[in-house]
Backbone as JSON Lines, residues from 0, in Angstrom:
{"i":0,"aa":"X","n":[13.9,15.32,-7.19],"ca":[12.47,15.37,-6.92],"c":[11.77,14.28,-7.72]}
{"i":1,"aa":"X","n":[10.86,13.67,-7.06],"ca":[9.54,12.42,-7.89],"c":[9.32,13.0,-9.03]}
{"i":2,"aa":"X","n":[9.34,12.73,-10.38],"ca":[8.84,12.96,-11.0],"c":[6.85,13.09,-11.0]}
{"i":3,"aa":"X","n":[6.75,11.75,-10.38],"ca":[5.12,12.25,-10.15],"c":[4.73,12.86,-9.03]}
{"i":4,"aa":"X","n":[5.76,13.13,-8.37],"ca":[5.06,14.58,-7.65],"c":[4.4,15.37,-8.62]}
{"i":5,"aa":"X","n":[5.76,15.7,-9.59],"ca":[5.6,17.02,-10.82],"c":[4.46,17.12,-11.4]}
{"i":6,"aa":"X","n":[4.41,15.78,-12.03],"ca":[2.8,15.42,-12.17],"c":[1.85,15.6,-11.91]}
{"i":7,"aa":"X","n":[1.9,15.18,-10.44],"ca":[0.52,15.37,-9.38],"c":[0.45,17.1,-9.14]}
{"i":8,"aa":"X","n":[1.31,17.71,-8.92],"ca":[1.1,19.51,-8.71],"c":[1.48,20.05,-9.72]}
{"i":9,"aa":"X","n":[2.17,19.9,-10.6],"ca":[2.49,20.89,-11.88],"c":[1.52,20.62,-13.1]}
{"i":10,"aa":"X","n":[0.6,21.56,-13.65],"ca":[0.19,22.74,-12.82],"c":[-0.79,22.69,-11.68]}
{"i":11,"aa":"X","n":[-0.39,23.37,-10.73],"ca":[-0.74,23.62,-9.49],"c":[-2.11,24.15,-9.2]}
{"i":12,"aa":"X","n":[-3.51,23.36,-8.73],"ca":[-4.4,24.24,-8.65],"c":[-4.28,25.61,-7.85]}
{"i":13,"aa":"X","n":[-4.98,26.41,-8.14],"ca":[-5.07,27.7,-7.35],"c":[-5.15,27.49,-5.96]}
{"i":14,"aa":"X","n":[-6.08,26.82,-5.36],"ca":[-5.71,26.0,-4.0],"c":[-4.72,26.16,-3.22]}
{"i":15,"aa":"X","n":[-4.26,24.78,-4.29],"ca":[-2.91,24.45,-3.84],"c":[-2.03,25.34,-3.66]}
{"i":16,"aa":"X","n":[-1.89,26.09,-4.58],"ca":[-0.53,27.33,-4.49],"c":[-0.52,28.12,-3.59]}
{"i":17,"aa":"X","n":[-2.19,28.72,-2.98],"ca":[-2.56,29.34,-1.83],"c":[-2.02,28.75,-0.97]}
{"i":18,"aa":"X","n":[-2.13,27.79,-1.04],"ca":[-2.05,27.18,0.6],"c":[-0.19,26.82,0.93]}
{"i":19,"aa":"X","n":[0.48,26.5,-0.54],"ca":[1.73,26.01,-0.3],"c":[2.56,27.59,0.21]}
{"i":20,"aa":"X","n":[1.71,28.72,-0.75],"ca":[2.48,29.67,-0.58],"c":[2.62,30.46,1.22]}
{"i":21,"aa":"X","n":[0.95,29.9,1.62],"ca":[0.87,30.82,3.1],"c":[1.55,29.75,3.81]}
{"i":22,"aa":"X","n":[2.26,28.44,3.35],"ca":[3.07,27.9,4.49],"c":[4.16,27.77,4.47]}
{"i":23,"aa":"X","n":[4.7,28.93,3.52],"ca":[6.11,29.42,3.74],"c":[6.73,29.58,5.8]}
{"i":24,"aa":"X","n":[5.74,30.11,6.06],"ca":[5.49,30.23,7.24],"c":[4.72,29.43,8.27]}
{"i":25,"aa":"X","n":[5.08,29.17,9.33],"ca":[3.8,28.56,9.95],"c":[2.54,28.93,9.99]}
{"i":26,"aa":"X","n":[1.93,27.65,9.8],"ca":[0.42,28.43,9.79],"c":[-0.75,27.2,9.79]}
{"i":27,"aa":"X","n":[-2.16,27.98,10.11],"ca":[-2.98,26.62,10.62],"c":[-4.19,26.78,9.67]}
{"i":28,"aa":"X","n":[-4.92,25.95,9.62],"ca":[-5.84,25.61,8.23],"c":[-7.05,27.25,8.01]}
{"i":29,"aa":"X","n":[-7.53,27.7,9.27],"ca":[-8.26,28.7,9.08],"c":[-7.65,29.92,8.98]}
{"i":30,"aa":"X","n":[-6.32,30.15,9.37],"ca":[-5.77,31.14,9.21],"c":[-5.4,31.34,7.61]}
{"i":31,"aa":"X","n":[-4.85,30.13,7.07],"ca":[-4.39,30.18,5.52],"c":[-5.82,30.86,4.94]}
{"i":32,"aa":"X","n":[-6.86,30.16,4.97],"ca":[-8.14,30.49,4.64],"c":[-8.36,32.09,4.78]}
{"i":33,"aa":"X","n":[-8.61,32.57,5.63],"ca":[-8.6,33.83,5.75],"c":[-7.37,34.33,5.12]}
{"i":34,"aa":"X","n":[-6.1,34.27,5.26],"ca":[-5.12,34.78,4.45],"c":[-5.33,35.04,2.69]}
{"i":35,"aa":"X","n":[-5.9,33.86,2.29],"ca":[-6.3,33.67,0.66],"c":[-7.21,34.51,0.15]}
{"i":36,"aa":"X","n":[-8.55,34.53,1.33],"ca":[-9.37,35.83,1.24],"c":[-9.04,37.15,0.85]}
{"i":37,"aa":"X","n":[-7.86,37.65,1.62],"ca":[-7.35,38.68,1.89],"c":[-6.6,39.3,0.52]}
{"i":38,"aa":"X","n":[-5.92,37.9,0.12],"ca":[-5.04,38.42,-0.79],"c":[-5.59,38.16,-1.72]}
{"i":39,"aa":"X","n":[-6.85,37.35,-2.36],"ca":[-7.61,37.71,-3.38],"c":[-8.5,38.22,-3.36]}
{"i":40,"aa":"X","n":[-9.17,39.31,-3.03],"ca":[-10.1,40.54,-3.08],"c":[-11.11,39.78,-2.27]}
{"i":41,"aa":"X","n":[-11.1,38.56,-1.64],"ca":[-12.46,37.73,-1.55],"c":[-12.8,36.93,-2.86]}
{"i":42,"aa":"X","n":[-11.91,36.88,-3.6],"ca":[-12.09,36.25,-5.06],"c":[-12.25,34.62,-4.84]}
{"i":43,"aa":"X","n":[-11.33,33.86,-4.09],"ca":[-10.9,33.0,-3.14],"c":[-11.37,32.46,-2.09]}
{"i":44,"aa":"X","n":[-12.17,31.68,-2.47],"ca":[-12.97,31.2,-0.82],"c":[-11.77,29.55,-0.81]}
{"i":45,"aa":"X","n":[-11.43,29.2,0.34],"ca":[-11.22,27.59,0.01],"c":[-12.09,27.11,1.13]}
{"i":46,"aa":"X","n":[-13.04,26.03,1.35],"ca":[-13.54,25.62,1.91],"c":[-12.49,24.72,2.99]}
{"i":47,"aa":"X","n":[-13.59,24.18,4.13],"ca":[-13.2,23.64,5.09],"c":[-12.49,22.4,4.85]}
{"i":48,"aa":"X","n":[-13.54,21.76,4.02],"ca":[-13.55,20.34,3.28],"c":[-11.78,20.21,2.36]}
{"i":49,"aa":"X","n":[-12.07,21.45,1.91],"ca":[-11.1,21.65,0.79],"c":[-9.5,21.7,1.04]}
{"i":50,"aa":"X","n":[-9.98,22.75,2.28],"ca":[-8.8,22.84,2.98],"c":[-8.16,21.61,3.42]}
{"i":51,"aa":"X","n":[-9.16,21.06,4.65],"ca":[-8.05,20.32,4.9],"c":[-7.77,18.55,4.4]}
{"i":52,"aa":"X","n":[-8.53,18.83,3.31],"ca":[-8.3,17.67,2.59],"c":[-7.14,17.75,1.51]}
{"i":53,"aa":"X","n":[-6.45,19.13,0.97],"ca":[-5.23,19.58,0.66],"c":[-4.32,19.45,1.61]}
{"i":54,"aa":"X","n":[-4.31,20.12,2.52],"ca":[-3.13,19.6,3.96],"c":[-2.95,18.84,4.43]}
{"i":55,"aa":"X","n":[-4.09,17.26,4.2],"ca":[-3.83,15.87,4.45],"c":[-2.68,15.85,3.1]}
{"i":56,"aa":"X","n":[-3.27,15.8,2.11],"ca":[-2.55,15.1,0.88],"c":[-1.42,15.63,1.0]}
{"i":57,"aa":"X","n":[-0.93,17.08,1.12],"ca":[0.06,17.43,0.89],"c":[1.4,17.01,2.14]}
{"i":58,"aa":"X","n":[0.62,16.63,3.15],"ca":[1.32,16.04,4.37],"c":[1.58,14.57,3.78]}
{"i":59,"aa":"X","n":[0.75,14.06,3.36],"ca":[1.2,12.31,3.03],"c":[1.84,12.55,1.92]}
{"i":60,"aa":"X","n":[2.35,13.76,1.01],"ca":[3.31,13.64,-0.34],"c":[4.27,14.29,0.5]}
{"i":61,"aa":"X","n":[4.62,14.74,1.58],"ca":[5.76,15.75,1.84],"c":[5.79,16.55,1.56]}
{"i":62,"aa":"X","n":[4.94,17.43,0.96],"ca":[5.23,19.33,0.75],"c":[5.27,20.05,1.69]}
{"i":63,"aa":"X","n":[4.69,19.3,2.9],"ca":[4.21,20.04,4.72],"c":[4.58,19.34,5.22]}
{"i":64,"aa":"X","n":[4.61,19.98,6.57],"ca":[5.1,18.78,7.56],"c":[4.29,19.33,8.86]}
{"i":65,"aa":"X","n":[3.43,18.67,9.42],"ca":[2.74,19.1,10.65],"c":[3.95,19.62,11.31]}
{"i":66,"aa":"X","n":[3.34,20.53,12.81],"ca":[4.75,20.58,13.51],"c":[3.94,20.76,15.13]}
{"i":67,"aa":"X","n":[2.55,21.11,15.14],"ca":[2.05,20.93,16.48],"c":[0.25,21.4,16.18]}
{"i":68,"aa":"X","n":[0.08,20.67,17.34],"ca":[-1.14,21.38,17.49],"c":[-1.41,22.19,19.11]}
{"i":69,"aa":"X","n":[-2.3,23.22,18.88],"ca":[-2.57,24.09,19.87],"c":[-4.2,24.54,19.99]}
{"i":70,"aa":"X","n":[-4.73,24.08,20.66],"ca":[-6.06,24.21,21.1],"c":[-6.94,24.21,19.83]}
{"i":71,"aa":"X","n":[-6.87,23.46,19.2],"ca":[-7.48,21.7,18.46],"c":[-7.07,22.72,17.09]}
{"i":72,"aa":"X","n":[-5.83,23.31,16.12],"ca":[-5.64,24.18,15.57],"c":[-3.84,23.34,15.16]}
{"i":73,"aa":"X","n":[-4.04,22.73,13.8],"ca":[-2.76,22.13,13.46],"c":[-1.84,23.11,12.42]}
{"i":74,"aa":"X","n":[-0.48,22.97,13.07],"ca":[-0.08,23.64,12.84],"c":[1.24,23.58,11.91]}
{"i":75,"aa":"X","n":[1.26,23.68,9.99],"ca":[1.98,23.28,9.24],"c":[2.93,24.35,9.02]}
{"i":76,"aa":"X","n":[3.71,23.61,8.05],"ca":[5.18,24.41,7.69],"c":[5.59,23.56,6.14]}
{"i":77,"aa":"X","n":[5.38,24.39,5.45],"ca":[5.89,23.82,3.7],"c":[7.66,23.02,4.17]}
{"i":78,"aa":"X","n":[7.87,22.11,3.31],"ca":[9.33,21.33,3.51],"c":[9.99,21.97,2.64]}
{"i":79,"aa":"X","n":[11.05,21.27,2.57],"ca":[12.18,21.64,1.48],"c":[11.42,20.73,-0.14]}
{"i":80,"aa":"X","n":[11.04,20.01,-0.05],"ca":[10.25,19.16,-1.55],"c":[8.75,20.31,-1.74]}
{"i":81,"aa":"X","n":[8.43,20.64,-0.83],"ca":[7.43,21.6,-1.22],"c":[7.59,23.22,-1.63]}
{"i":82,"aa":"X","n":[8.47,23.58,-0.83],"ca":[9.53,24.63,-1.69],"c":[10.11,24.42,-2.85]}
{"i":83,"aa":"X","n":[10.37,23.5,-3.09],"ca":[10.77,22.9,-5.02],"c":[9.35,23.32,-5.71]}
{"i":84,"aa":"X","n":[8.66,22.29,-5.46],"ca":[7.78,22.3,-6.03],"c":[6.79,24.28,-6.3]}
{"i":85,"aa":"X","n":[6.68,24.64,-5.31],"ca":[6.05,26.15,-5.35],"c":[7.13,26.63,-6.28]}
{"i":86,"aa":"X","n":[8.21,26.69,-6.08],"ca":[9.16,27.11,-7.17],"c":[8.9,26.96,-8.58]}
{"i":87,"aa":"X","n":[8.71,25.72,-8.83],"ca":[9.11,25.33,-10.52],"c":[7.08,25.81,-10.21]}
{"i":88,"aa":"X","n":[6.52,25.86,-9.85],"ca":[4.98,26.59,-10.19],"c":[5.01,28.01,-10.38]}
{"i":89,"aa":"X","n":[5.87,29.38,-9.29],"ca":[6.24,30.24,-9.47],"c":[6.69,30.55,-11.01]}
{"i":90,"aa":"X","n":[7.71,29.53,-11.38],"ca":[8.45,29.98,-12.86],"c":[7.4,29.85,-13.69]}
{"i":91,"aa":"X","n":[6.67,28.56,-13.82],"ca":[5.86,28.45,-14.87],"c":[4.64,29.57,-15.09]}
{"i":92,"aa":"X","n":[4.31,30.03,-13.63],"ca":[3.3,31.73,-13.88],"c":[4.12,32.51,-14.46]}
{"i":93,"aa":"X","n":[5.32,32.63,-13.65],"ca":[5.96,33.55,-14.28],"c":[5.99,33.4,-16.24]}
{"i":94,"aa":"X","n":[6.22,32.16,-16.57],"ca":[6.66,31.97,-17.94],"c":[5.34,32.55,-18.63]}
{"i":95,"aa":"X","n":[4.3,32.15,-18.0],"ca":[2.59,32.62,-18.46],"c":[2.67,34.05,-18.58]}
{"i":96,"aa":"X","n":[3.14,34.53,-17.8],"ca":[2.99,36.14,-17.36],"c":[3.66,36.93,-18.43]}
{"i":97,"aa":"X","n":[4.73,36.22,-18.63],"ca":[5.77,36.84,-19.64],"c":[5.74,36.91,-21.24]}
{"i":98,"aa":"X","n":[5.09,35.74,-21.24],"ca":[4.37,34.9,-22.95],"c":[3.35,35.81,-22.84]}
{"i":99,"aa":"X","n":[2.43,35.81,-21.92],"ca":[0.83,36.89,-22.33],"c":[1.43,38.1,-22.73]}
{"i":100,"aa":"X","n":[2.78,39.01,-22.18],"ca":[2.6,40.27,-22.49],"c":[3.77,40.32,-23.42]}
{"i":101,"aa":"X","n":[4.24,39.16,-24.29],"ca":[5.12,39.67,-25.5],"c":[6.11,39.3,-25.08]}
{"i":102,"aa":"X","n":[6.83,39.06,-23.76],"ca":[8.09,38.83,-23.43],"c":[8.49,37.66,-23.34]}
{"i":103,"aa":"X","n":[8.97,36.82,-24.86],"ca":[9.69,35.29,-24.96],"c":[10.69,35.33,-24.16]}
{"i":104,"aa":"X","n":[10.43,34.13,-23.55],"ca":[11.68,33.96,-22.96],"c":[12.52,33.36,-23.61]}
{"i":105,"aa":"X","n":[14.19,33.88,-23.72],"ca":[14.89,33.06,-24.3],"c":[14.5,33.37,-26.44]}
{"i":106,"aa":"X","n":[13.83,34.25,-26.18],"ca":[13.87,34.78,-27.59],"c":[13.47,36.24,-27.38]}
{"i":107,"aa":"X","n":[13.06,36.69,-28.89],"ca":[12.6,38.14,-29.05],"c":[11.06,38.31,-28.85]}
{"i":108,"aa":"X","n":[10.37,39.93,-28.88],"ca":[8.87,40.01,-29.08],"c":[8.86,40.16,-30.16]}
C-alpha cells in the first residue's frame, strides 16, 4: 500500500469511514447519506457537496471504484486498497477503544 495514501486517510475523517464503510457494498451517494443518518442517531449529516466530493477523491485514489450508473444515481463499490485502508482505521479505533477503557494492548491495565 502508498504510504501516502496512509497519510492522506489515516486518521480517517468520520466522513470518510462512513462512507468507506457503507461501500462495503454497493451503494449510491444518497443512499450512503441516509445510511450514516441511520446509524448515527441523526448525529451525522454528510452533505451533498461533501458527499460527493469524498467519492470523487476516493475514486481518483482507488478506495472505490464506480461500477454503473442508473437513472442519474452512481453507483460505487470500496476496492481491495480501500478495504486495507478501512482496516488499518478499524484497528486504530479499535486501539482507541481499548486504551480509553484500561485495556493495553500488548501490555497490562
Amino acid at each position: 500500500m502508498d504510504d501516502k495514501l496512509k497519510r492522506i486517510y489515516i486518521p480517517m475523517t468520520e466522513t470518510g469511514f462512513y462512507i468507506l464503510f457503507c461501500l462495503r457494498n454497493e451503494n449510491h451517494g444518497y443512499n450512503i447519506g441516509q445510511q450514516v443518518k441511520q446509524m448515527t442517531g441523526g448525529e451525522l449529516s454528510i452533505s451533498p457537496g461533501t458527499m460527493y466530493g469524498s467519492l470523487s477523491k476516493m475514486e481518483r485514489d482507488g478506495l472505490i471504484s464506480f461500477l454503473r450508473e442508473e437513472d442519474k444515481r452512481k453507483f460505487y463499490r470500496i476496492t481491495e486498497l480501500g478495504n486495507e485502508i478501512l482496516e488499518l482505521e478499524l484497528q486504530r479505533i479499535e486501539r482507541l477503544y481499548k486504551n480509553s477503557k484500561g485495556e493495553f494492548i500488548g501490555g497490562t491495565k
